[in-house]
PDB file of C-alpha atoms and ligand atoms in Angstrom:
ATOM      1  CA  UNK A 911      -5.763  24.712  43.573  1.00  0.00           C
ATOM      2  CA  UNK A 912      -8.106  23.822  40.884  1.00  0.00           C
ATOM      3  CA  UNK A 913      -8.048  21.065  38.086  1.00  0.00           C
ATOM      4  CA  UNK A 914      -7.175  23.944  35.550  1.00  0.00           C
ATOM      5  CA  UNK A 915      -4.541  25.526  37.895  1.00  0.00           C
ATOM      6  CA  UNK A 916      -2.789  22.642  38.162  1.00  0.00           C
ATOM      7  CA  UNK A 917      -2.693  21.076  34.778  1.00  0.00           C
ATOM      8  CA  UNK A 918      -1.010  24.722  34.027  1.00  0.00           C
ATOM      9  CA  UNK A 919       1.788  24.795  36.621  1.00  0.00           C
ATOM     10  CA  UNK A 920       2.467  21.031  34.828  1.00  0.00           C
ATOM     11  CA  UNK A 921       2.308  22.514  31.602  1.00  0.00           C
ATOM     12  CA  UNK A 922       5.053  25.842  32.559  1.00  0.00           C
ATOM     13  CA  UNK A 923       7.068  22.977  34.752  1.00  0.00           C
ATOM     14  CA  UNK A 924       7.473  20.766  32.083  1.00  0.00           C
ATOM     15  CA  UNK A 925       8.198  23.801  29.069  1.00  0.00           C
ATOM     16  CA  UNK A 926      10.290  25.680  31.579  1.00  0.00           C
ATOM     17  CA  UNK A 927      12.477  21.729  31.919  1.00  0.00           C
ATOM     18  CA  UNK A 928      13.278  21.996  28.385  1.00  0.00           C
ATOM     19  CA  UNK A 929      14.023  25.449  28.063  1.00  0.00           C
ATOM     20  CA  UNK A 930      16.883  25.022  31.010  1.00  0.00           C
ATOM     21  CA  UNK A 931      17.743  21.861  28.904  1.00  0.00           C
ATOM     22  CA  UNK A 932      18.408  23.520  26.078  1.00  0.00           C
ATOM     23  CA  UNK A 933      20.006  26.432  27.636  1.00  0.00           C
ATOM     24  CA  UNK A 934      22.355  23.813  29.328  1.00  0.00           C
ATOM     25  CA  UNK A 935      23.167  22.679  25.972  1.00  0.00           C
ATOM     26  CA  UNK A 936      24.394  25.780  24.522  1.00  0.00           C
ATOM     27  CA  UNK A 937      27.539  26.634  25.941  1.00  0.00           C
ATOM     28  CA  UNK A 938      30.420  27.288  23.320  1.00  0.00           C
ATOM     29  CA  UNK A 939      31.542  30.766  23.694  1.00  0.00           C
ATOM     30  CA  UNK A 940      32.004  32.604  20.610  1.00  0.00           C
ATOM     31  CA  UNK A 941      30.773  35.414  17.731  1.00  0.00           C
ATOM     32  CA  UNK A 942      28.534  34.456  14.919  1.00  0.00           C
ATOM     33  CA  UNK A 943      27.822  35.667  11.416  1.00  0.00           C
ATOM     34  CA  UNK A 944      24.271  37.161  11.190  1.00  0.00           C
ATOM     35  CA  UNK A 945      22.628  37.475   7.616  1.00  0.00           C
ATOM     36  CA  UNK A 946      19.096  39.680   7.263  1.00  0.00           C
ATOM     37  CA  UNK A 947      17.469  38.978   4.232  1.00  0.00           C
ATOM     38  CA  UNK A 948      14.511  39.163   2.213  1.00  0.00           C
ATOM     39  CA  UNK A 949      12.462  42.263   0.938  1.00  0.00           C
ATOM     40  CA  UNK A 950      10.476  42.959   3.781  1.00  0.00           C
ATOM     41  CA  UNK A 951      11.599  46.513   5.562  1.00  0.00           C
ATOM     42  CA  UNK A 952      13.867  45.811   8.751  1.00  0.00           C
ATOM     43  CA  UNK A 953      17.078  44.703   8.204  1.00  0.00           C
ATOM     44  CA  UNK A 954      19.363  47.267   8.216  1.00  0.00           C
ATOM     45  CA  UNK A 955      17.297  48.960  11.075  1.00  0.00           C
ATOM     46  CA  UNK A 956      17.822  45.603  13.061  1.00  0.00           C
ATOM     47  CA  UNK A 957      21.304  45.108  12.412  1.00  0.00           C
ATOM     48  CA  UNK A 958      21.753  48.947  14.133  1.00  0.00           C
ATOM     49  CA  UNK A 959      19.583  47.709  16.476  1.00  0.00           C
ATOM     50  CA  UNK A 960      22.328  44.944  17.455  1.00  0.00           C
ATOM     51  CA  UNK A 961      24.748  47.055  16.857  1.00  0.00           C
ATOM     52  CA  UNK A 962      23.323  49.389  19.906  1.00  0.00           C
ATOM     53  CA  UNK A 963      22.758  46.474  21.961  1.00  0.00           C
ATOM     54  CA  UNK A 964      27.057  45.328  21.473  1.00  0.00           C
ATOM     55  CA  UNK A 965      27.251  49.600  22.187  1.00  0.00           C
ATOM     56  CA  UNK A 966      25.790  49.156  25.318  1.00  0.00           C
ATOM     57  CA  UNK A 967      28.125  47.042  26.507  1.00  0.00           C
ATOM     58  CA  UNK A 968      30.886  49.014  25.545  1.00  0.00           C
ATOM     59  CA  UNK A 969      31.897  47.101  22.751  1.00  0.00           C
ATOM     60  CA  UNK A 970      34.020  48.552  19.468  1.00  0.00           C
ATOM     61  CA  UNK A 971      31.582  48.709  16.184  1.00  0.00           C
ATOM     62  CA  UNK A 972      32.174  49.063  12.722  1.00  0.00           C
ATOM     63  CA  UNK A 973      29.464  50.069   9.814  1.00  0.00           C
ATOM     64  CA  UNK A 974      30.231  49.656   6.450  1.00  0.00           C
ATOM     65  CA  UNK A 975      27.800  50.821   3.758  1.00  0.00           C
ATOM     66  CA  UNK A 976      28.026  48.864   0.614  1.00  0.00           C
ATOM     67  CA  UNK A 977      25.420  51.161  -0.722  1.00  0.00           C
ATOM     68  CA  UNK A 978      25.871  54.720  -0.286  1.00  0.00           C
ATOM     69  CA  UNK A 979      21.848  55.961  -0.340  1.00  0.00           C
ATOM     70  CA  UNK A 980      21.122  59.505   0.415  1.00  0.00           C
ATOM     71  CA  UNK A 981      23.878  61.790   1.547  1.00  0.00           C
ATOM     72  CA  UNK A 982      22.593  61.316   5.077  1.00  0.00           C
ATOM     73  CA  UNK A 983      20.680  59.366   6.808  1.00  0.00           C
ATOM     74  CA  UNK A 984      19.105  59.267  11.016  1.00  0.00           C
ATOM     75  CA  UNK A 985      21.111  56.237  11.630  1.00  0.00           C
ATOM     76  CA  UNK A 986      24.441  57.992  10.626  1.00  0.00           C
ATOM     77  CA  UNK A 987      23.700  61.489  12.638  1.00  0.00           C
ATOM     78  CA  UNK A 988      23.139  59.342  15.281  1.00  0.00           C
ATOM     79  CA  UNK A 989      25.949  56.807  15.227  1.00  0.00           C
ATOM     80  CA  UNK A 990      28.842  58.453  13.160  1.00  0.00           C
ATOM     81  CA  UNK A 991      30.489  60.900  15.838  1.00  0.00           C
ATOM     82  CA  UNK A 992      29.784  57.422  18.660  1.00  0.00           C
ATOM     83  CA  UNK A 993      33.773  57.226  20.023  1.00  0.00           C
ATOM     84  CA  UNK A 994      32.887  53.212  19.861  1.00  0.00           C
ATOM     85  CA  UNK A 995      31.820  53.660  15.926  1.00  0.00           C
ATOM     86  CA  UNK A 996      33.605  53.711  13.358  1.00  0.00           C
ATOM     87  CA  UNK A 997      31.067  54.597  10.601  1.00  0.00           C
ATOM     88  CA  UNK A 998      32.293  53.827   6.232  1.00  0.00           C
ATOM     89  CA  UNK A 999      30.473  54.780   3.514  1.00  0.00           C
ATOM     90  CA  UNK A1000      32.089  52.735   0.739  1.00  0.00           C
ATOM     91  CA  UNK A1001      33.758  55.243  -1.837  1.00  0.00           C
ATOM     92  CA  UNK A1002      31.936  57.833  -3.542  1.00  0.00           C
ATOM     93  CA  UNK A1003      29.338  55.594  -3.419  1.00  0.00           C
ATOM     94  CA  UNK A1004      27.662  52.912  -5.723  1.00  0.00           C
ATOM     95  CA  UNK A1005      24.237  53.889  -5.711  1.00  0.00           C
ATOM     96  CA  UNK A1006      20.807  53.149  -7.571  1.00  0.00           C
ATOM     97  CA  UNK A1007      22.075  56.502  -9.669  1.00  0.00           C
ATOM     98  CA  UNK A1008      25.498  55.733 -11.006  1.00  0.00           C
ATOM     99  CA  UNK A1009      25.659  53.829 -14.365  1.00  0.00           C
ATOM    100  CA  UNK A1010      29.635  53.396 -14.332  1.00  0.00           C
ATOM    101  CA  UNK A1011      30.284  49.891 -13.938  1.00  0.00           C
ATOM    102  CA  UNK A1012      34.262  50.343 -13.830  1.00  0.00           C
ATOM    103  CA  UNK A1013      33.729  52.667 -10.942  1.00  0.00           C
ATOM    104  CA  UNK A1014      31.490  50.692  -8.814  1.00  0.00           C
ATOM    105  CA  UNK A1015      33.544  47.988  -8.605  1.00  0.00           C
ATOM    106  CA  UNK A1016      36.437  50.153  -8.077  1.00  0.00           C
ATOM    107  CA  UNK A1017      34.658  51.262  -4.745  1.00  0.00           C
ATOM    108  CA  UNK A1018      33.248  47.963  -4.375  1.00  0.00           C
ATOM    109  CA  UNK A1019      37.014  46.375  -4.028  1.00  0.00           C
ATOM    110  CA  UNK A1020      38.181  49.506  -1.547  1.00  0.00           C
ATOM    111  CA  UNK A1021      35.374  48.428   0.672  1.00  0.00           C
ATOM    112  CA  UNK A1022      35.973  45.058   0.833  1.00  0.00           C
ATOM    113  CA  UNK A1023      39.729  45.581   1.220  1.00  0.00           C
ATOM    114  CA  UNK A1024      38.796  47.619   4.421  1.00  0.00           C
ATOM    115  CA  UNK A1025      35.505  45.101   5.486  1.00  0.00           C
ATOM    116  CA  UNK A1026      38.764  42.646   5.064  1.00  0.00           C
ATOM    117  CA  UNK A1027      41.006  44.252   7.511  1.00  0.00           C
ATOM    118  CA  UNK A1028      38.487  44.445  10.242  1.00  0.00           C
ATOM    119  CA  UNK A1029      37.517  41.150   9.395  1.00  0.00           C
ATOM    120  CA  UNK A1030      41.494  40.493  11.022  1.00  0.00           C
ATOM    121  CA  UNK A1031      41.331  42.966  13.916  1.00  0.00           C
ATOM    122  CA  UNK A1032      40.326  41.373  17.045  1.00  0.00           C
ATOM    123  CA  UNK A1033      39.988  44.901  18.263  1.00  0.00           C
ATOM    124  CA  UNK A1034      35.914  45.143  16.807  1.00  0.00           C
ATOM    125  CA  UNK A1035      33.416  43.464  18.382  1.00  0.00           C
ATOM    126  CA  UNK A1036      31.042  44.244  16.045  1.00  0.00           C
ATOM    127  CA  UNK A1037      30.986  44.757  12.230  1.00  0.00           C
ATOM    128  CA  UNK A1038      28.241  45.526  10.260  1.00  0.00           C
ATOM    129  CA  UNK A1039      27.958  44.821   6.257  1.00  0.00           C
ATOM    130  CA  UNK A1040      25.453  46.799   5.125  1.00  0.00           C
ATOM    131  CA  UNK A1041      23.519  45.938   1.823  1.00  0.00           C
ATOM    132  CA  UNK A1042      27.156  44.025   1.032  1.00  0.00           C
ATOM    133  CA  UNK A1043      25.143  41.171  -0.555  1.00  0.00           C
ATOM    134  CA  UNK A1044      24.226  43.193  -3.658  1.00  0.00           C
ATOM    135  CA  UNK A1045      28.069  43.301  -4.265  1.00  0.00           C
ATOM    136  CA  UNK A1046      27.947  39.662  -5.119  1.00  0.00           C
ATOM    137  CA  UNK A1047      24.369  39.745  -6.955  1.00  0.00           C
ATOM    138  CA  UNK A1048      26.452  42.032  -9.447  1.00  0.00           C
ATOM    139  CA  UNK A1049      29.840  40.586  -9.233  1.00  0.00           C
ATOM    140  CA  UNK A1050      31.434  43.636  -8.073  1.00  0.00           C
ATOM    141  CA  UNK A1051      33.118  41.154  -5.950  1.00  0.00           C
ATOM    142  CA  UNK A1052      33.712  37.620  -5.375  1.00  0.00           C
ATOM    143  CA  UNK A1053      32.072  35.894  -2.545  1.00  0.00           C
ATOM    144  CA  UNK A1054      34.823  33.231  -1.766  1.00  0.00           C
ATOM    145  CA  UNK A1055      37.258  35.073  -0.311  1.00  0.00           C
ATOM    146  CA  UNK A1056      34.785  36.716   1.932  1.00  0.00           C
ATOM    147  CA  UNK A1057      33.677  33.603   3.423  1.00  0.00           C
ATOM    148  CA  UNK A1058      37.578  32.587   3.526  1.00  0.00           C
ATOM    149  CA  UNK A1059      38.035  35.946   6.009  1.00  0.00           C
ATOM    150  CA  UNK A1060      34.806  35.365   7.706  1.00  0.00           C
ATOM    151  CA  UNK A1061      35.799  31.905   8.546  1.00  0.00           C
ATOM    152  CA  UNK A1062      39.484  33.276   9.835  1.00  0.00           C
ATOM    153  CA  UNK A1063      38.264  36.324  11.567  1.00  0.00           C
ATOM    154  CA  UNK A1064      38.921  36.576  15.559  1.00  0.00           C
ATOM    155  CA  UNK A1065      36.577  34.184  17.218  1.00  0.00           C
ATOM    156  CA  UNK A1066      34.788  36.703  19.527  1.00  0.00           C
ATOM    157  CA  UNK A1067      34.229  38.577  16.313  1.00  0.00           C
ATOM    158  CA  UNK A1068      30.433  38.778  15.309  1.00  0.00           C
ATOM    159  CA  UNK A1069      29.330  39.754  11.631  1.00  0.00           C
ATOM    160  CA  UNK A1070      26.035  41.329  10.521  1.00  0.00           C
ATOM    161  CA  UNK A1071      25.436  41.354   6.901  1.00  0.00           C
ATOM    162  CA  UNK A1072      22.190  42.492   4.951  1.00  0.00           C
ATOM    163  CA  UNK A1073      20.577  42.780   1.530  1.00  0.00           C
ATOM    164  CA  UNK A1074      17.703  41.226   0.171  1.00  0.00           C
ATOM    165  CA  UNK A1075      18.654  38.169  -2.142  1.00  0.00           C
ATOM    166  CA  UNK A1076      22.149  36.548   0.064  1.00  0.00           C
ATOM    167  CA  UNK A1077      25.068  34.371  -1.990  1.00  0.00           C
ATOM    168  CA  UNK A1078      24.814  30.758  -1.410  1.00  0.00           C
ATOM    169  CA  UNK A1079      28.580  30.219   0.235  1.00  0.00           C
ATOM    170  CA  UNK A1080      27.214  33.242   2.601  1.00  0.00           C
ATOM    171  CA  UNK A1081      24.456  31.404   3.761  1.00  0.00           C
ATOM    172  CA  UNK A1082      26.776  28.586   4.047  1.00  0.00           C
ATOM    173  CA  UNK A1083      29.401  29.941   6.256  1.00  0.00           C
ATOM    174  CA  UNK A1084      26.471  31.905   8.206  1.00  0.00           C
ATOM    175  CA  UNK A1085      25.174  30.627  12.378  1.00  0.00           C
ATOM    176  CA  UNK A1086      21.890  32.707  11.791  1.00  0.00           C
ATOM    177  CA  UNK A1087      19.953  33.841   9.084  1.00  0.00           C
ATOM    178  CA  UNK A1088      16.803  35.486   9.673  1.00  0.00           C
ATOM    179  CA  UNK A1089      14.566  36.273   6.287  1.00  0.00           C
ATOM    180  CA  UNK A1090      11.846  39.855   6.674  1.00  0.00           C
ATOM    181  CA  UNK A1091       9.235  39.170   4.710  1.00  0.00           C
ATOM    182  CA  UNK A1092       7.407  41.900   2.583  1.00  0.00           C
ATOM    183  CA  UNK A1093       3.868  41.467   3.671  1.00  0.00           C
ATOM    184  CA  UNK A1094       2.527  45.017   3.130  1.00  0.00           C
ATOM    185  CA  UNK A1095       4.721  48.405   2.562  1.00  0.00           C
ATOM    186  CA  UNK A1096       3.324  52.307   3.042  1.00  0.00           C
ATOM    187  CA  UNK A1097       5.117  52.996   0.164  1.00  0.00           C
ATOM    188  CA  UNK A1098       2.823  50.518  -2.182  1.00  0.00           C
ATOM    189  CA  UNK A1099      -0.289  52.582  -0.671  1.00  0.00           C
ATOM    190  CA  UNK A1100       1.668  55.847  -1.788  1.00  0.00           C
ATOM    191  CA  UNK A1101       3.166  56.907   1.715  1.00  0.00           C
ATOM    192  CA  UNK A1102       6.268  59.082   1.216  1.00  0.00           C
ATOM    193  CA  UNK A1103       9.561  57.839   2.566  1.00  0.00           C
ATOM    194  CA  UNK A1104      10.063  59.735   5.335  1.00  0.00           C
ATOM    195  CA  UNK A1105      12.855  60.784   7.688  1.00  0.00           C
ATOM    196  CA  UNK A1106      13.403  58.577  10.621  1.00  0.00           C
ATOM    197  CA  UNK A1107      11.708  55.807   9.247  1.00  0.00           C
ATOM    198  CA  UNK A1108      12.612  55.032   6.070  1.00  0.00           C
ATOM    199  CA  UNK A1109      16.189  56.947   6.298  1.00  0.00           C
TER     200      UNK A1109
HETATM  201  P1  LIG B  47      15.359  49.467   6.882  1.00  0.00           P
HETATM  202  O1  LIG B  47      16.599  50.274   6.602  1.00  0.00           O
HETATM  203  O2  LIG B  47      14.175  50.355   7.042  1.00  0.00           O
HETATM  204  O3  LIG B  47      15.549  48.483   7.968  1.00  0.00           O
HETATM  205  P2  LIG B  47      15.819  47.429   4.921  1.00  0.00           P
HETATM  206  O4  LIG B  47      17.262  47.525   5.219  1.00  0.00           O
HETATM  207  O5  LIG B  47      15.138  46.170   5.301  1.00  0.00           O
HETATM  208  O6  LIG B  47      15.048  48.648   5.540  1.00  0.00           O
HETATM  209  P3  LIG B  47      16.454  47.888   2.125  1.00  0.00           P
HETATM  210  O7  LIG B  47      16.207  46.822   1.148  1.00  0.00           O
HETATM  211  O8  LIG B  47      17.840  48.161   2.541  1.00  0.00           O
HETATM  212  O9  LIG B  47      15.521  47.608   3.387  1.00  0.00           O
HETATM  213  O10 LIG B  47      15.786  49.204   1.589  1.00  0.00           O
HETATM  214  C1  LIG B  47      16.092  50.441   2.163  1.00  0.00           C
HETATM  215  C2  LIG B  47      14.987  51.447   2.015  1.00  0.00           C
HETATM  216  O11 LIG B  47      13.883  50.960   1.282  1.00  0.00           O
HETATM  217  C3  LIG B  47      14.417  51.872   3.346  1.00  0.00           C
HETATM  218  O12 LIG B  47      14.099  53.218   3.228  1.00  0.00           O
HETATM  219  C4  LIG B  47      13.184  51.035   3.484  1.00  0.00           C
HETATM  220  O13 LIG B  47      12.194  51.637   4.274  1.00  0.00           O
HETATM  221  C5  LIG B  47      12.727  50.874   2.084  1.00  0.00           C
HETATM  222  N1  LIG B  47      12.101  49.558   1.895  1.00  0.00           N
HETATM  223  C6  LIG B  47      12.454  48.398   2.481  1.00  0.00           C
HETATM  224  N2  LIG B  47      11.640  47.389   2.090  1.00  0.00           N
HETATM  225  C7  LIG B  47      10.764  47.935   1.227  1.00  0.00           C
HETATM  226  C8  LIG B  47       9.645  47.417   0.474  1.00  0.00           C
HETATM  227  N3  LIG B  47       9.283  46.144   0.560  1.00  0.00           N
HETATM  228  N4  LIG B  47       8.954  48.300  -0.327  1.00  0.00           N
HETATM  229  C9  LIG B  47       9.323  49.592  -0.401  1.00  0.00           C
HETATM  230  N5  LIG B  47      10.363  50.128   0.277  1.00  0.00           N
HETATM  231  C10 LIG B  47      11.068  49.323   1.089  1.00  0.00           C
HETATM  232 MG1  LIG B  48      18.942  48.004   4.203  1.00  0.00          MG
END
């Protein structure tokens, strides 16, 4: 074996030490609350991502869309009629287009009061808030008691939540939080949203 060859195996024996260290390490058994942030693109297209990952395992999903976008959307043809899915578009939908305050909170406080009954069923697996942080941003809802029901939900229970700016006490209560960044978007060079990418 040469000099080089050597000093590498050393170098992967030592790295590969501390990776079964750590892995050693981490041994509690039990979900997690997962926020995406940030205003890169990606986060509700990796929290589906998860969700298809819990899916393949067989495991009992929820969506709920804090933000009701276009009428439909690739993810939703794809995941709505899924016998593990149960797939909620909150209300008739605050969206970018409504101007009725009253209203949107209205359908803000219906989907929390279903986000909080999942948030008690040790039936799902797997819930997924989507774009539920803009519901504090506006104070269509307050943020304590949702960190009160994350922090009593089932403990097998894990919780993806996105939107790009994330309440404080969220963060708080949260075991990962990963931030996309916005380096560069098609749509700044005037690329169309288009269908199975963007929605
Ligand atoms: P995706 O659903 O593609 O994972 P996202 O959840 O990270 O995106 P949102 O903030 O929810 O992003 O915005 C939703 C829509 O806006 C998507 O169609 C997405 O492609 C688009 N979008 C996301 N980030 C940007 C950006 N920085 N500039 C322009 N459009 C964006
Ligand atoms: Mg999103």
């Amino acid at each position: 074996m040469s000099d080089s060859e050597e000093k590498y195996q050393q170098r992967m024996a030592k790295k590969k030490a501390l990776v079964d260290e750590r892995i050693a390490q981490a041994q509690e058994e039990r979900g997690i609350v997962i926020l995406l942030k940030g205003n890169g693109k990606g986060k509700s297209s990796s929290a589906l991502g998860t969700m298809a990952r819990s899916l393949g395992y067989g495991k009992k999903c929820a969506v709920i869309q804090f933000i009701k976008g276009r009428n439909e959307t690739g993810e939703q043809k794809f995941f709505k009629d899924h016998p593990l899915v149960d797939w909620h578009v909150m209300g008739h939908g605050f969206t970018w287009e409504t101007q009725d305050k009253s209203q949107d909170i209205a359908a803000a406080q219906k989907a929390w009061a279903l986000a909080e009954k999942l948030l008690q069923d040790d039936r799902y697996d797997f819930l997924l808030f989507d774009e539920m942080s803009y519901m504090f941003k506006y104070e269509y809802l307050e943020v304590e008691p949702v960190v009160q029901a994350l922090k009593s939900r089932p403990k097998m229970q894990n919780v993806m939540i996105t939107g790009r700016t994330m309440a404080i006490p969220l963060q708080e209560v949260a075991d990962t939080i990963s931030t996309v960044q916005d380096d560069k978007h098609a749509f700044r060079q005037g690329v169309k949203a288009q269908e199975g990418i963007e929605f």
